[in-house]
Structure formats: structure tokens, C-alpha cells
Amino acid sequence: MPAFEEGLSVLLIGFSTVFVFLCILILAMGIQAKVIEYLNKVFPVVEPQTAAPKALKASDDAEIAIAIACATLKQNHG
């Protein structure tokens, strides 16, 4: 019977350690969420504005065709 009592005490110590750790982890994550929320209000994230893509012109089509021809030539003839 002493082995059973020893096993039970190890089991309870292990479970309680994991339970306390998980409670601390949940509390820390909640605090971290509040801190990040506050920091996002103080330092808002500014999204960079991208320029609108330029419209393709006929000259762009010619340049693309030349680039494709050069790549094909290089691939076929080394």
C-alpha cells in the first residue's frame, strides 16, 4: 500500500504543477493581449500606400515579347 500512496502523491504533485503552470500561462497571455492592444493604440500601424499599377501599353507588349524571345533563345542555344 505505501507504493500506491507514493504514486498518488506524485500524481497529485504533477497534476497540480501542470494546472498552476497553465493558469499562469493564461494569465500572462491575457496581460500580453492588453499590453499589445494598448501599444497598438499608442503606435498605430500605418499601411504603406502602394502606387497603382501602370497600364500596359503597346510598347510594353513589345518589350515583353523581346524578353521572352531572348529567354527562349538562351535556353535553346546556351
GROMACS .gro file of N, CA and C in nm:
model
  234
    1MET      N    1   0.080  -0.121   0.000
    1MET     CA    2   0.000   0.000   0.000
    1MET      C    3   0.084   0.127   0.000
    2PRO      N    4   0.208   0.128   0.056
    2PRO     CA    5   0.287   0.251   0.053
    2PRO      C    6   0.323   0.294  -0.089
    3ALA      N    7   0.340   0.198  -0.181
    3ALA     CA    8   0.371   0.234  -0.319
    3ALA      C    9   0.253   0.307  -0.383
    4PHE      N   10   0.132   0.263  -0.349
    4PHE     CA   11   0.012   0.329  -0.401
    4PHE      C   12   0.003   0.472  -0.351
    5GLU      N   13   0.029   0.492  -0.222
    5GLU     CA   14   0.023   0.627  -0.165
    5GLU      C   15   0.133   0.716  -0.225
    6GLU      N   16   0.250   0.659  -0.248
    6GLU     CA   17   0.358   0.736  -0.308
    6GLU      C   18   0.324   0.772  -0.453
    7GLY      N   19   0.269   0.679  -0.525
    7GLY     CA   20   0.228   0.706  -0.663
    7GLY      C   21   0.119   0.811  -0.671
    8LEU      N   22   0.024   0.804  -0.577
    8LEU     CA   23  -0.084   0.902  -0.572
    8LEU      C   24  -0.030   1.041  -0.541
    9SER      N   25   0.066   1.050  -0.451
    9SER     CA   26   0.122   1.181  -0.419
    9SER      C   27   0.200   1.238  -0.537
   10VAL      N   28   0.276   1.154  -0.609
   10VAL     CA   29   0.348   1.200  -0.729
   10VAL      C   30   0.249   1.246  -0.834
   11LEU      N   31   0.140   1.172  -0.851
   11LEU     CA   32   0.037   1.209  -0.947
   11LEU      C   33  -0.025   1.344  -0.912
   12LEU      N   34  -0.059   1.364  -0.786
   12LEU     CA   35  -0.120   1.492  -0.745
   12LEU      C   36  -0.024   1.608  -0.758
   13ILE      N   37   0.103   1.585  -0.725
   13ILE     CA   38   0.202   1.693  -0.740
   13ILE      C   39   0.220   1.728  -0.888
   14GLY      N   40   0.226   1.628  -0.974
   14GLY     CA   41   0.241   1.652  -1.117
   14GLY      C   42   0.122   1.725  -1.176
   15PHE      N   43   0.002   1.678  -1.146
   15PHE     CA   44  -0.119   1.743  -1.198
   15PHE      C   45  -0.131   1.885  -1.147
   16SER      N   46  -0.102   1.907  -1.020
   16SER     CA   47  -0.116   2.042  -0.966
   16SER      C   48  -0.010   2.135  -1.025
   17THR      N   49   0.110   2.083  -1.052
   17THR     CA   50   0.213   2.166  -1.115
   17THR      C   51   0.170   2.208  -1.255
   18VAL      N   52   0.119   2.116  -1.332
   18VAL     CA   53   0.073   2.148  -1.467
   18VAL      C   54  -0.044   2.245  -1.462
   19PHE      N   55  -0.136   2.224  -1.370
   19PHE     CA   56  -0.252   2.312  -1.359
   19PHE      C   57  -0.209   2.455  -1.324
   20VAL      N   58  -0.119   2.469  -1.228
   20VAL     CA   59  -0.071   2.602  -1.190
   20VAL      C   60   0.002   2.668  -1.306
   21PHE      N   61   0.086   2.591  -1.377
   21PHE     CA   62   0.157   2.646  -1.492
   21PHE      C   63   0.059   2.695  -1.598
   22LEU      N   64  -0.043   2.618  -1.628
   22LEU     CA   65  -0.140   2.658  -1.729
   22LEU      C   66  -0.217   2.783  -1.686
   23CYS      N   67  -0.250   2.793  -1.558
   23CYS     CA   68  -0.318   2.913  -1.508
   23CYS      C   69  -0.229   3.036  -1.523
   24ILE      N   70  -0.101   3.022  -1.490
   24ILE     CA   71  -0.007   3.133  -1.506
   24ILE      C   72   0.007   3.170  -1.654
   25LEU      N   73   0.011   3.070  -1.741
   25LEU     CA   74   0.022   3.093  -1.884
   25LEU      C   75  -0.098   3.169  -1.938
   26ILE      N   76  -0.218   3.132  -1.896
   26ILE     CA   77  -0.339   3.200  -1.940
   26ILE      C   78  -0.340   3.344  -1.889
   27LEU      N   79  -0.301   3.364  -1.766
   27LEU     CA   80  -0.293   3.498  -1.710
   27LEU      C   81  -0.192   3.583  -1.785
   28ALA      N   82  -0.075   3.528  -1.815
   28ALA     CA   83   0.029   3.602  -1.887
   28ALA      C   84  -0.017   3.637  -2.029
   29MET      N   85  -0.088   3.548  -2.095
   29MET     CA   86  -0.137   3.577  -2.229
   29MET      C   87  -0.242   3.687  -2.227
   30GLY      N   88  -0.326   3.688  -2.124
   30GLY     CA   89  -0.424   3.795  -2.110
   30GLY      C   90  -0.358   3.930  -2.089
   31ILE      N   91  -0.256   3.933  -2.004
   31ILE     CA   92  -0.182   4.057  -1.980
   31ILE      C   93  -0.112   4.102  -2.108
   32GLN      N   94  -0.053   4.008  -2.180
   32GLN     CA   95   0.015   4.041  -2.304
   32GLN      C   96  -0.084   4.098  -2.407
   33ALA      N   97  -0.202   4.044  -2.414
   33ALA     CA   98  -0.303   4.094  -2.508
   33ALA      C   99  -0.340   4.238  -2.474
   34LYS      N  100  -0.355   4.268  -2.344
   34LYS     CA  101  -0.388   4.405  -2.304
   34LYS      C  102  -0.274   4.501  -2.337
   35VAL      N  103  -0.149   4.458  -2.314
   35VAL     CA  104  -0.034   4.543  -2.345
   35VAL      C  105  -0.024   4.570  -2.494
   36ILE      N  106  -0.042   4.467  -2.576
   36ILE     CA  107  -0.034   4.484  -2.721
   36ILE      C  108  -0.148   4.572  -2.770
   37GLU      N  109  -0.266   4.556  -2.715
   37GLU     CA  110  -0.379   4.642  -2.751
   37GLU      C  111  -0.349   4.788  -2.720
   38TYR      N  112  -0.290   4.813  -2.603
   38TYR     CA  113  -0.253   4.950  -2.565
   38TYR      C  114  -0.146   5.005  -2.659
   39LEU      N  115  -0.045   4.923  -2.689
   39LEU     CA  116   0.062   4.969  -2.777
   39LEU      C  117   0.012   4.995  -2.918
   40ASN      N  118  -0.088   4.920  -2.964
   40ASN     CA  119  -0.145   4.946  -3.096
   40ASN      C  120  -0.220   5.078  -3.099
   41LYS      N  121  -0.275   5.120  -2.986
   41LYS     CA  122  -0.341   5.250  -2.981
   41LYS      C  123  -0.239   5.363  -2.978
   42VAL      N  124  -0.127   5.341  -2.906
   42VAL     CA  125  -0.024   5.444  -2.894
   42VAL      C  126   0.056   5.455  -3.024
   43PHE      N  127   0.094   5.340  -3.081
   43PHE     CA  128   0.172   5.337  -3.204
   43PHE      C  129   0.094   5.261  -3.311
   44PRO      N  130   0.000   5.327  -3.379
   44PRO     CA  131  -0.080   5.255  -3.479
   44PRO      C  132   0.006   5.213  -3.598
   45VAL      N  133  -0.032   5.104  -3.659
   45VAL     CA  134   0.040   5.053  -3.775
   45VAL      C  135  -0.011   5.126  -3.898
   46VAL      N  136   0.083   5.188  -3.969
   46VAL     CA  137   0.046   5.261  -4.090
   46VAL      C  138   0.078   5.173  -4.208
   47GLU      N  139  -0.023   5.141  -4.287
   47GLU     CA  140  -0.005   5.058  -4.404
   47GLU      C  141   0.056   5.143  -4.515
   48PRO      N  142   0.161   5.095  -4.579
   48PRO     CA  143   0.220   5.174  -4.688
   48PRO      C  144   0.126   5.178  -4.807
   49GLN      N  145   0.116   5.295  -4.867
   49GLN     CA  146   0.028   5.309  -4.982
   49GLN      C  147   0.108   5.271  -5.106
   50THR      N  148   0.057   5.175  -5.177
   50THR     CA  149   0.125   5.132  -5.298
   50THR      C  150   0.071   5.210  -5.416
   51ALA      N  151   0.159   5.238  -5.510
   51ALA     CA  152   0.117   5.309  -5.630
   51ALA      C  153   0.030   5.216  -5.715
   52ALA      N  154  -0.063   5.275  -5.784
   52ALA     CA  155  -0.150   5.196  -5.870
   52ALA      C  156  -0.066   5.137  -5.983
   53PRO      N  157  -0.092   5.014  -6.019
   53PRO     CA  158  -0.013   4.954  -6.127
   53PRO      C  159  -0.035   5.029  -6.257
   54LYS      N  160   0.076   5.050  -6.329
   54LYS     CA  161   0.062   5.126  -6.454
   54LYS      C  162  -0.004   5.039  -6.560
   55ALA      N  163  -0.075   5.104  -6.647
   55ALA     CA  164  -0.144   5.032  -6.752
   55ALA      C  165  -0.043   4.986  -6.857
   56LEU      N  166  -0.066   4.869  -6.911
   56LEU     CA  167   0.023   4.819  -7.015
   56LEU      C  168  -0.001   4.894  -7.144
   57LYS      N  169   0.108   4.928  -7.209
   57LYS     CA  170   0.099   4.996  -7.338
   57LYS      C  171   0.147   4.901  -7.445
   58ALA      N  172   0.135   4.942  -7.567
   58ALA     CA  173   0.180   4.858  -7.677
   58ALA      C  174   0.331   4.838  -7.670
   59SER      N  175   0.403   4.942  -7.628
   59SER     CA  176   0.548   4.929  -7.618
   59SER      C  177   0.587   4.827  -7.510
   60ASP      N  178   0.504   4.818  -7.404
   60ASP     CA  179   0.530   4.719  -7.301
   60ASP      C  180   0.514   4.578  -7.357
   61ASP      N  181   0.415   4.560  -7.443
   61ASP     CA  182   0.396   4.429  -7.506
   61ASP      C  183   0.516   4.392  -7.591
   62ALA      N  184   0.572   4.488  -7.660
   62ALA     CA  185   0.688   4.461  -7.744
   62ALA      C  186   0.808   4.424  -7.657
   63GLU      N  187   0.825   4.494  -7.545
   63GLU     CA  188   0.937   4.464  -7.455
   63GLU      C  189   0.921   4.324  -7.395
   64ILE      N  190   0.799   4.288  -7.361
   64ILE     CA  191   0.774   4.154  -7.306
   64ILE      C  192   0.804   4.048  -7.411
   65ALA      N  193   0.764   4.072  -7.535
   65ALA     CA  194   0.790   3.976  -7.642
   65ALA      C  195   0.940   3.961  -7.665
   66ILE      N  196   1.014   4.071  -7.660
   66ILE     CA  197   1.160   4.064  -7.678
   66ILE      C  198   1.223   3.984  -7.564
   67ALA      N  199   1.178   4.008  -7.440
   67ALA     CA  200   1.233   3.936  -7.326
   67ALA      C  201   1.205   3.786  -7.337
   68ILE      N  202   1.087   3.749  -7.382
   68ILE     CA  203   1.053   3.607  -7.399
   68ILE      C  204   1.139   3.546  -7.508
   69ALA      N  205   1.159   3.620  -7.617
   69ALA     CA  206   1.241   3.569  -7.727
   69ALA      C  207   1.384   3.549  -7.682
   70CYS      N  208   1.438   3.644  -7.606
   70CYS     CA  209   1.576   3.632  -7.558
   70CYS      C  210   1.589   3.512  -7.462
   71ALA      N  211   1.494   3.493  -7.374
   71ALA     CA  212   1.500   3.380  -7.281
   71ALA      C  213   1.489   3.248  -7.354
   72THR      N  214   1.404   3.240  -7.456
   72THR     CA  215   1.390   3.117  -7.532
   72THR      C  216   1.518   3.089  -7.611
   73LEU      N  217   1.576   3.194  -7.669
   73LEU     CA  218   1.700   3.177  -7.745
   73LEU      C  219   1.812   3.128  -7.656
   74LYS      N  220   1.823   3.188  -7.538
   74LYS     CA  221   1.929   3.148  -7.444
   74LYS      C  222   1.909   3.005  -7.396
   75GLN      N  223   1.784   2.966  -7.376
   75GLN     CA  224   1.756   2.831  -7.327
   75GLN      C  225   1.788   2.727  -7.435
   76ASN      N  226   1.756   2.760  -7.559
   76ASN     CA  227   1.775   2.662  -7.667
   76ASN      C  228   1.919   2.656  -7.716
   77HIS      N  229   1.991   2.769  -7.711
   77HIS     CA  230   2.125   2.774  -7.770
   77HIS      C  231   2.234   2.794  -7.666
   78GLY      N  232   2.200   2.793  -7.542
   78GLY     CA  233   2.301   2.800  -7.437
   78GLY      C  234   2.348   2.937  -7.418
   0.00000   0.00000   0.00000
